[in-house]
Short mmCIF file of C-alpha atoms in Angstrom, two decimals:
data_model
loop_
_atom_site.label_atom_id
_atom_site.label_comp_id
_atom_site.label_asym_id
_atom_site.label_seq_id
_atom_site.Cartn_x
_atom_site.Cartn_y
_atom_site.Cartn_z
CA MET A 179 0.00 0.00 0.00
CA TYR A 180 2.84 2.37 0.88
CA MET A 181 4.54 1.58 -2.43
CA ASN A 182 1.35 2.34 -4.38
CA ALA A 183 1.06 5.74 -2.65
CA VAL A 184 4.66 6.61 -3.54
CA LEU A 185 4.08 5.58 -7.14
CA PHE A 186 0.97 7.74 -7.31
CA LEU A 187 2.84 10.80 -6.03
CA LEU A 188 5.73 10.27 -8.40
CA VAL A 189 3.45 9.94 -11.41
CA ALA A 190 1.64 13.11 -10.34
CA CYS A 191 4.95 14.96 -10.05
CA ALA A 192 6.11 13.71 -13.43
CA HIS A 193 2.93 14.94 -15.10
CA ALA A 194 3.04 18.23 -13.18
CA THR A 195 6.48 19.10 -14.57
CA LEU A 196 5.57 18.40 -18.19
CA GLY A 197 4.85 21.52 -20.23
CA THR A 198 5.24 23.89 -17.29
CA GLU A 199 8.58 25.42 -18.29
CA LYS A 200 8.28 29.19 -18.70
CA CYS A 201 10.70 31.97 -19.54
CA SER A 202 12.48 32.83 -16.30
CA THR A 203 14.26 35.87 -17.72
CA SER A 204 13.49 38.64 -20.16
CA ALA A 205 15.67 40.41 -22.69
CA THR A 206 18.56 42.13 -20.95
CA SER A 207 20.48 43.48 -23.94
CA THR A 208 19.63 45.24 -27.17
CA THR A 209 22.52 43.40 -28.84
CA PRO A 210 22.32 39.60 -28.83
CA GLY A 211 25.48 37.56 -28.41
CA CYS A 212 26.46 34.76 -30.76
CA ILE A 213 24.02 31.95 -31.39
CA CYS A 214 24.74 28.37 -32.36
CA LEU A 215 23.02 26.20 -34.95
CA GLN A 216 22.33 22.64 -33.90
CA GLU A 217 21.43 20.21 -36.65
CA VAL A 218 18.24 18.37 -35.69
CA VAL A 219 17.04 16.78 -38.95
CA GLY A 220 18.92 15.85 -42.14
CA GLY A 221 18.28 13.91 -45.34
CA LEU A 222 15.64 16.31 -46.68
CA LYS A 223 14.89 17.66 -50.16
CA ASN A 224 14.38 21.44 -50.18
CA PRO A 225 12.53 21.84 -46.84
CA LEU A 226 10.35 24.95 -47.05
CA ALA A 227 8.23 24.86 -43.88
CA MET A 228 8.20 23.11 -40.52
CA LEU A 229 5.16 22.68 -38.30
CA GLN A 230 4.74 21.25 -34.82
CA PRO A 231 1.29 20.23 -33.59
CA ASP A 232 0.41 21.26 -30.06
CA ASP A 233 -0.74 17.76 -29.15
CA GLY A 234 2.02 16.54 -26.84
CA THR A 235 3.57 14.20 -29.45
CA LYS A 236 6.67 16.42 -30.02
CA ARG A 237 6.49 15.51 -33.71
CA PHE A 238 7.49 17.83 -36.53
CA PHE A 239 5.93 17.99 -39.98
CA ILE A 240 8.44 19.17 -42.60
CA VAL A 241 7.28 20.35 -46.02
CA GLU A 242 9.47 19.34 -48.97
CA GLN A 243 9.13 21.25 -52.24
CA ILE A 244 8.81 18.10 -54.35
CA GLY A 245 5.38 17.39 -52.83
CA LEU A 246 6.05 15.52 -49.61
CA ILE A 247 5.36 16.32 -45.98
CA ARG A 248 7.76 14.32 -43.85
CA VAL A 249 7.18 13.53 -40.18
CA THR A 250 9.57 12.95 -37.29
CA ASP A 251 9.00 10.93 -34.17
CA SER A 252 9.17 12.43 -30.68
CA SER A 253 12.97 12.15 -30.63
CA GLY A 254 13.39 13.96 -33.94
CA ARG A 255 14.07 10.91 -36.10
CA LEU A 256 12.67 11.17 -39.63
CA LEU A 257 10.14 8.42 -40.35
CA ASN A 258 10.54 6.46 -43.57
CA GLU A 259 6.95 6.94 -44.67
CA PRO A 260 5.91 10.53 -45.42
CA PHE A 261 2.92 12.09 -43.72
CA LEU A 262 1.65 13.20 -47.15
CA ASN A 263 2.71 12.38 -50.71
CA ILE A 264 1.18 14.51 -53.49
CA THR A 265 4.20 14.44 -55.81
CA SER A 266 1.98 13.24 -58.67
CA LYS A 267 -0.02 16.47 -58.42
CA VAL A 268 2.78 18.94 -57.78
CA LEU A 269 4.50 20.77 -60.62
CA THR A 270 8.21 21.36 -59.98
CA SER A 271 11.60 20.25 -61.24
CA ASP A 272 15.11 19.45 -60.02
CA ALA A 273 16.45 22.72 -61.43
CA PHE A 274 18.24 24.84 -58.82
CA GLY A 275 16.03 27.79 -57.90
CA ASP A 276 12.76 26.42 -59.32
CA GLU A 277 10.06 28.32 -57.43
CA ARG A 278 7.18 25.93 -58.09
CA GLY A 279 6.20 23.01 -55.92
CA LEU A 280 4.57 22.33 -52.57
CA LEU A 281 5.25 25.81 -51.22
CA GLY A 282 3.42 25.99 -47.91
CA ALA A 283 1.34 24.23 -45.29
CA VAL A 284 -0.30 25.07 -41.99
CA LEU A 285 -2.12 23.15 -39.27
CA ASP A 286 -5.65 24.09 -38.36
CA PRO A 287 -5.86 25.88 -34.99
CA GLN A 288 -8.04 22.95 -33.86
CA PHE A 289 -5.73 20.32 -35.39
CA LYS A 290 -5.63 18.27 -32.20
CA GLN A 291 -9.41 17.91 -32.34
CA ASN A 292 -10.22 17.90 -36.08
CA GLY A 293 -7.01 16.69 -37.77
CA ARG A 294 -7.28 19.28 -40.53
CA PHE A 295 -4.40 20.98 -42.31
CA TYR A 296 -3.96 23.14 -45.41
CA VAL A 297 -1.48 23.11 -48.30
CA TYR A 298 -0.54 25.46 -51.13
CA TYR A 299 1.04 23.94 -54.24
CA SER A 300 1.74 24.40 -57.94
CA SER A 301 -0.57 22.08 -59.84
CA ARG A 302 0.36 19.88 -62.78
CA GLN A 303 -3.27 19.74 -63.87
CA GLY A 304 -3.98 22.37 -66.49
CA ALA A 305 -0.36 23.55 -66.54
CA GLY A 306 1.18 24.81 -69.74
CA ASN A 307 4.65 24.00 -70.92
CA VAL A 308 7.32 23.53 -68.29
CA GLY A 309 8.53 27.01 -67.41
CA GLY A 310 5.17 28.55 -68.28
CA GLY A 311 1.88 29.20 -66.55
CA HIS A 312 0.14 26.91 -64.10
CA ARG A 313 -2.32 27.04 -61.22
CA SER A 314 -1.63 27.57 -57.55
CA VAL A 315 -3.94 25.43 -55.42
CA LEU A 316 -5.04 26.01 -51.83
CA ALA A 317 -6.50 22.80 -50.41
CA ARG A 318 -7.63 21.28 -47.13
CA LEU A 319 -6.81 17.71 -46.08
CA GLN A 320 -7.42 15.44 -43.12
CA VAL A 321 -5.30 13.11 -41.00
CA SER A 322 -6.17 9.42 -41.35
CA SER A 323 -6.76 7.00 -38.49
CA ASP A 324 -2.95 6.77 -38.30
CA LYS A 325 -1.76 10.03 -36.74
CA ASN A 326 1.41 9.91 -38.87
CA GLN A 327 -0.46 9.48 -42.15
CA ALA A 328 -2.63 12.02 -43.93
CA ASP A 329 -5.61 10.88 -45.97
CA ALA A 330 -4.66 12.11 -49.46
CA SER A 331 -8.15 11.26 -50.75
CA SER A 332 -9.67 13.79 -48.33
CA GLU A 333 -8.32 16.74 -50.33
CA ARG A 334 -10.80 19.53 -50.92
CA VAL A 335 -9.68 22.38 -53.14
CA LEU A 336 -10.63 25.73 -51.60
CA LEU A 337 -9.10 28.14 -54.10
CA GLU A 338 -7.24 28.05 -57.42
CA ILE A 339 -5.19 30.92 -58.81
CA ALA A 340 -3.99 31.09 -62.42
CA GLN A 341 -0.27 31.85 -62.50
CA PRO A 342 1.21 33.54 -65.59
CA GLY A 343 4.75 32.28 -65.01
CA ASP A 344 6.96 29.83 -63.16
CA ARG A 345 8.19 32.13 -60.40
CA ASN A 346 7.04 34.66 -57.79
CA ASN A 347 4.22 32.40 -56.62
CA GLY A 348 4.33 33.14 -52.86
CA GLY A 349 3.01 30.23 -50.84
CA GLN A 350 3.00 31.13 -47.14
CA LEU A 351 -0.01 29.92 -45.15
CA LEU A 352 -0.69 31.35 -41.68
CA PHE A 353 -3.50 31.42 -39.17
CA GLY A 354 -3.69 34.86 -37.62
CA ALA A 355 -4.53 35.79 -34.07
CA ASP A 356 -8.04 36.44 -35.42
CA GLY A 357 -8.43 32.77 -36.44
CA TYR A 358 -8.55 33.52 -40.17
CA LEU A 359 -6.28 31.94 -42.79
CA TYR A 360 -3.76 34.26 -44.47
CA VAL A 361 -2.33 33.29 -47.87
CA SER A 362 0.63 35.03 -49.53
CA VAL A 363 0.50 35.18 -53.34
CA GLY A 364 3.23 36.56 -55.61
CA ASP A 365 2.70 38.51 -58.81
CA GLY A 366 3.43 35.49 -61.02
CA GLY A 367 6.63 36.84 -62.53
CA ALA A 368 5.19 37.35 -66.02
CA GLY A 369 2.40 39.10 -67.87
CA PRO A 370 0.86 42.43 -66.88
CA HIS A 371 1.58 43.86 -63.42
CA THR A 372 -1.61 43.32 -61.41
CA ALA A 373 -0.21 43.47 -57.86
CA GLY A 374 -1.71 46.94 -57.48
CA ASN A 375 -5.10 45.91 -58.85
CA THR A 376 -7.48 44.64 -56.18
CA SER A 377 -9.51 42.80 -58.82
CA SER A 378 -6.65 40.29 -59.14
CA LEU A 379 -5.37 37.82 -56.53
CA LEU A 380 -1.76 38.12 -57.71
CA GLY A 381 0.69 40.09 -55.59
CA LYS A 382 -1.56 39.98 -52.53
CA ILE A 383 -2.04 38.81 -48.99
CA LEU A 384 -5.42 37.07 -48.85
CA ARG A 385 -7.53 36.47 -45.74
CA ILE A 386 -10.38 33.96 -45.63
CA ASN A 387 -12.53 32.16 -43.08
CA VAL A 388 -12.17 28.40 -43.54
CA THR A 389 -14.66 27.35 -40.87
CA GLY A 390 -17.58 27.25 -43.29
CA ALA A 391 -18.86 27.88 -46.81
CA ASP A 392 -20.55 31.12 -47.78
CA SER A 393 -24.01 31.58 -49.28
CA SER A 394 -22.66 31.63 -52.84
CA GLY A 395 -21.27 28.11 -52.55
CA LEU A 396 -17.59 28.92 -52.02
CA PRO A 397 -15.88 26.44 -49.67
CA TYR A 398 -14.84 29.38 -47.47
CA SER A 399 -16.34 32.68 -46.40
CA ILE A 400 -15.06 36.24 -46.35
CA PRO A 401 -14.33 37.87 -42.98
CA PRO A 402 -16.86 40.69 -42.63
CA ASP A 403 -14.14 43.25 -41.90
CA ASN A 404 -11.99 42.45 -44.93
CA PRO A 405 -11.17 45.78 -46.59
CA PHE A 406 -12.64 45.00 -50.02
CA VAL A 407 -15.88 43.23 -49.12
CA GLY A 408 -18.40 43.62 -51.93
CA GLN A 409 -15.74 44.13 -54.58
CA ALA A 410 -14.45 41.76 -57.26
CA ARG A 411 -12.00 39.89 -55.00
CA PRO A 412 -13.08 40.30 -51.37
CA GLU A 413 -10.39 37.79 -50.31
CA VAL A 414 -7.76 40.54 -50.66
CA PHE A 415 -6.44 41.77 -47.32
CA ALA A 416 -3.42 43.78 -48.57
CA TYR A 417 -1.87 44.37 -51.99
CA GLY A 418 1.16 45.68 -53.85
CA PHE A 419 3.59 42.77 -53.25
CA LYS A 420 6.18 41.31 -55.63
CA ASN A 421 6.73 37.92 -54.00
CA PRO A 422 5.88 37.64 -50.28
CA TRP A 423 7.75 34.35 -50.03
CA ARG A 424 7.94 33.78 -46.26
CA CYS A 425 5.70 35.51 -43.72
CA SER A 426 4.98 35.07 -40.02
CA VAL A 427 2.52 36.09 -37.30
CA ASP A 428 3.88 37.72 -34.15
CA LYS A 429 2.69 36.00 -30.96
CA GLY A 430 3.26 39.22 -29.00
CA ASP A 431 4.99 39.80 -25.68
CA LYS A 432 3.66 38.90 -22.22
CA GLN A 433 1.40 41.96 -22.26
CA GLY A 434 0.12 41.12 -25.75
CA VAL A 435 2.02 43.97 -27.42
CA GLY A 436 2.66 43.09 -31.06
CA ARG A 437 0.28 40.14 -31.05
CA GLY A 438 -1.20 39.39 -34.46
CA ARG A 439 1.18 41.50 -36.56
CA VAL A 440 1.92 39.84 -39.90
CA PHE A 441 5.51 40.26 -41.15
CA CYS A 442 6.48 39.42 -44.73
CA GLY A 443 9.80 39.25 -46.52
CA ASP A 444 8.90 40.49 -50.01
CA VAL A 445 11.38 39.27 -52.63
CA GLY A 446 12.22 42.11 -54.98
CA ASN A 447 12.75 42.49 -58.69
CA SER A 448 16.14 43.78 -59.82
CA SER A 449 17.29 46.18 -57.11
CA TYR A 450 15.89 45.82 -53.58
CA GLU A 451 14.56 43.39 -50.98
CA GLU A 452 11.88 44.44 -48.49
CA ILE A 453 10.51 43.44 -45.10
CA SER A 454 7.06 44.77 -44.27
CA ILE A 455 4.41 44.63 -41.59
CA VAL A 456 1.24 43.90 -43.53
CA ARG A 457 -1.38 46.62 -43.19
CA LYS A 458 -5.05 45.83 -43.64
CA GLY A 459 -6.21 47.35 -46.94
CA GLY A 460 -2.74 48.78 -47.55
CA ASN A 461 -0.95 49.19 -50.87
CA HIS A 462 2.61 48.02 -50.27
CA GLY A 463 3.96 49.65 -53.39
CA TRP A 464 4.76 47.14 -56.12
CA PRO A 465 4.95 47.70 -59.09
CA ASP A 466 5.05 51.48 -58.59
CA ARG A 467 7.86 51.22 -56.04
CA GLU A 468 10.69 48.82 -55.34
CA GLY A 469 12.15 49.44 -51.92
CA HIS A 470 11.98 53.18 -51.36
CA THR A 471 12.57 53.90 -55.06
CA CYS A 472 9.75 55.16 -57.25
CA GLN A 473 9.61 53.33 -60.57
CA ASP A 474 6.44 54.93 -61.90
CA PRO A 475 6.01 58.57 -60.85
CA SER A 476 2.37 58.54 -61.92
CA GLY A 477 1.65 55.79 -59.39
CA CYS A 478 3.88 56.79 -56.48
CA ASP A 479 1.92 58.53 -53.76
CA ASP A 480 2.00 58.96 -50.02
CA ASP A 481 -0.62 56.26 -49.48
CA HIS A 482 1.87 53.42 -50.02
CA VAL A 483 2.77 51.43 -46.92
CA PRO A 484 6.55 51.76 -46.44
CA PRO A 485 8.60 48.67 -45.61
CA ILE A 486 10.27 48.53 -42.20
CA HIS A 487 13.55 47.51 -43.81
CA VAL A 488 15.07 47.61 -47.30
CA TYR A 489 18.41 46.37 -48.58
CA SER A 490 19.95 46.43 -52.04
CA HIS A 491 21.12 43.61 -54.27
CA ASP A 492 24.65 44.56 -53.38
CA GLU A 493 23.91 42.83 -50.07
CA GLY A 494 21.70 39.92 -51.12
CA ILE A 495 19.47 38.46 -53.80
CA ALA A 496 16.24 37.22 -52.16
CA VAL A 497 15.00 37.96 -48.65
CA ILE A 498 13.91 35.01 -46.50
CA GLY A 499 11.46 36.34 -43.94
CA GLY A 500 11.47 34.82 -40.49
CA PRO A 501 9.65 35.16 -37.15
CA VAL A 502 9.65 37.58 -34.26
CA TYR A 503 11.44 35.54 -31.61
CA ARG A 504 9.28 34.87 -28.54
CA GLY A 505 10.96 31.75 -27.17
CA CYS A 506 12.70 31.22 -23.82
CA GLY A 507 16.05 29.82 -24.96
CA ILE A 508 17.75 33.06 -26.03
CA PRO A 509 16.46 35.98 -23.90
CA SER A 510 18.56 38.58 -25.75
CA LEU A 511 16.70 37.75 -28.98
CA THR A 512 13.24 38.30 -27.47
CA GLY A 513 11.12 40.62 -29.58
CA LYS A 514 13.58 40.76 -32.45
CA TYR A 515 12.59 39.90 -36.01
CA LEU A 516 14.85 37.28 -37.62
CA TYR A 517 15.54 37.02 -41.33
CA ALA A 518 18.10 35.78 -43.86
CA ASP A 519 18.89 35.94 -47.57
CA PHE A 520 19.08 33.22 -50.21
CA THR A 521 22.75 33.74 -51.03
CA GLY A 522 24.39 30.66 -49.57
CA HIS A 523 26.68 32.71 -47.31
CA GLY A 524 24.99 31.34 -44.17
CA LYS A 525 24.49 34.76 -42.57
CA LEU A 526 21.58 35.71 -40.32
CA PHE A 527 20.17 39.13 -39.44
CA TYR A 528 17.66 40.70 -37.07
CA LEU A 529 15.56 43.84 -36.83
CA ARG A 530 15.00 45.57 -33.49
CA GLU A 531 12.02 47.86 -32.94
CA LEU A 532 12.72 51.27 -31.41
CA SER A 533 10.43 53.34 -29.22
CA ASN A 534 9.42 55.49 -32.22
CA ARG A 535 8.32 52.31 -34.07
CA SER A 536 11.20 52.45 -36.52
CA TRP A 537 13.47 49.41 -36.86
CA THR A 538 17.24 49.00 -36.84
CA ASN A 539 19.08 46.24 -38.68
CA ALA A 540 22.10 44.20 -37.54
CA ALA A 541 23.89 40.97 -38.36
CA LEU A 542 23.35 38.08 -35.95
CA CYS A 543 26.61 36.46 -34.89
CA VAL A 544 26.71 32.74 -35.68
CA GLY A 545 29.36 31.18 -33.46
CA ASP A 546 32.04 28.84 -34.73
CA ASN A 547 33.04 25.58 -33.09
CA SER A 548 35.22 27.32 -30.51
CA VAL A 549 32.10 29.12 -29.26
CA CYS A 550 29.49 26.44 -29.73
CA LYS A 551 31.53 23.38 -28.83
CA THR A 552 29.21 21.00 -30.62
CA SER A 553 29.99 18.67 -33.48
CA GLN A 554 26.78 19.71 -35.22
CA GLN A 555 28.08 23.25 -35.59
CA GLN A 556 30.68 22.03 -38.08
CA ALA A 557 27.85 21.42 -40.55
CA TRP A 558 27.17 25.17 -40.79
CA GLY A 559 28.87 27.64 -43.08
CA PRO A 560 28.94 28.88 -46.69
CA GLY A 561 26.95 26.67 -49.02
CA ASN A 562 23.91 26.47 -46.75
CA PHE A 563 21.10 28.14 -48.66
CA ILE A 564 18.38 29.21 -46.23
CA LEU A 565 14.87 28.52 -47.55
CA GLY A 566 12.77 29.40 -44.53
CA PHE A 567 12.32 29.44 -40.78
CA GLY A 568 10.24 27.30 -38.45
CA LEU A 569 8.93 27.51 -34.89
CA ASP A 570 8.12 24.84 -32.35
CA VAL A 571 5.20 25.11 -29.94
CA SER A 572 7.39 26.81 -27.31
CA GLY A 573 8.46 29.53 -29.75
CA GLU A 574 12.02 28.33 -30.40
CA ALA A 575 13.28 29.08 -33.92
CA TYR A 576 14.71 26.79 -36.61
CA LEU A 577 16.36 27.23 -40.01
CA LEU A 578 15.37 25.21 -43.08
CA THR A 579 18.26 24.84 -45.51
CA MET A 580 19.46 23.16 -48.67
CA ASN A 581 22.92 22.60 -50.07
CA PRO A 582 22.95 22.04 -53.85
CA SER A 583 26.49 20.69 -53.86
CA VAL A 584 25.49 17.66 -51.82
CA SER A 585 21.72 17.60 -52.59
CA ALA A 586 20.93 17.58 -48.88
CA GLY A 587 18.43 19.64 -46.94
CA LYS A 588 18.66 20.09 -43.18
CA VAL A 589 16.90 21.68 -40.23
CA PHE A 590 18.96 23.57 -37.64
CA LYS A 591 17.75 24.79 -34.26
CA ILE A 592 18.90 28.24 -33.14
CA VAL A 593 20.37 27.80 -29.65
CA ASP A 594 22.25 29.82 -27.05
CA PRO A 595 25.78 28.46 -26.38
CA ASN A 596 25.57 29.70 -22.78
CA SER A 597 22.10 28.50 -21.86
CA PRO A 598 22.05 26.24 -18.76
CA VAL A 599 20.23 22.94 -18.73
CA SER A 600 16.60 23.59 -17.91
CA ALA A 601 15.56 22.53 -14.44
CA ALA A 602 12.20 21.22 -15.60
CA PRO A 603 13.50 18.50 -17.96
CA VAL A 604 16.10 17.47 -15.36
CA LEU A 605 13.37 17.10 -12.78
CA GLN A 606 11.24 15.14 -15.20
CA MET A 607 14.10 12.77 -15.98
CA SER A 608 14.93 12.29 -12.28
CA VAL A 609 11.33 11.57 -11.39
CA LEU A 610 10.87 9.17 -14.29
CA LEU A 611 14.11 7.35 -13.49
CA LEU A 612 13.10 6.92 -9.84
CA LEU A 613 9.64 5.84 -10.93
CA THR A 614 11.14 3.15 -13.14
CA MET A 615 13.31 1.87 -10.29
CA LEU A 616 10.35 1.68 -7.90
CA LEU A 617 8.28 -0.20 -10.48
CA ILE A 618 11.07 -2.75 -10.74
CA MET A 619 11.29 -3.01 -6.94
CA LYS A 620 7.54 -3.49 -6.67
CA ASN A 621 7.78 -6.68 -8.71
CA PHE A 622 9.97 -8.16 -6.00
CA ILE A 623 7.81 -7.11 -3.02
#
């Protein structure tokens, strides 16, 4: 009887420590120290997005451009069978820099209960010649009875967008703090410039309600406060983008400041890269402006939403937007916006917001092996082309990379070389180890 009581208390303690770790410190410096990059998953093919369900499984879903969503187990090992395989539907190629493919995915906010998720891909069906126009497809799917297998037959197409070319297709899917689905769409890279025309879906951030169909028969409805309700394309939330490739939603600080802001890295044309906070109903400038430069004086006016940061093609070639860091692991990064560039130089950057709501830019130090003291760090350096960022459920940040010289994609976790071992996991391990020993002892009593 005494042994059973001890076992009960230990189990209760073990459960009590799970998921209770919170940030014990806040940002203490405006200038972060060096970070380290710990390889957590390898053997991937152009990983573009990483998702973690908040269901206690500690799994990751990793989107590969070729049309697969891979899944890891709770220890981070990549399972042999993909979560989803739609390669037969996805239009892409092995050419370096091909911008078509399975470009984005997001889990439903109620994924734990309903098993729904959403994908955005370039469709083979109805596509023209390779290198020409095609359709971008937004679709909803369902998990099968096996939690690590999606039901590919459950696909329901929500929206199709005719693309005039093979690049600048966007592809970021996000659920905002308002519960609506945000979709980033590029200008298509060919044909007439329609990013500034709200009657077209190209060059836009869309916002839709996926919880039910509308009265006209669409498989989604329009949020009543969308800025262009009653017009030709009421899905439009903001316009004037070239290629909003990777975007993110800010979770906000402890007081909720910043919560719900949508940040986008907008890949430029020939001169500049931009990072913007998306403004409802706002014209973000393209094609009249690129960066802060007016390209068409007849269209440049004071109503354009200025980007929070611009850099020239002397410094990079294609911005890779990231998240506002709200994790616990690196307190000096808290509240800073992370981003990179698709140059293969392996450099990272951050933006820091000032009291006047302007932003300053700085390089983020990536430590070498003398700083990081981890064998995984040796895998980082020039040749790692950054494709995107990911977040886990606790807000820690990851990099999604590819290396064309070895045809290998990897996921790296951004970590602090000086962070102590968390007390909560140590306590969990100690309790579980003691629990195991007592269970063994019980068999002999």
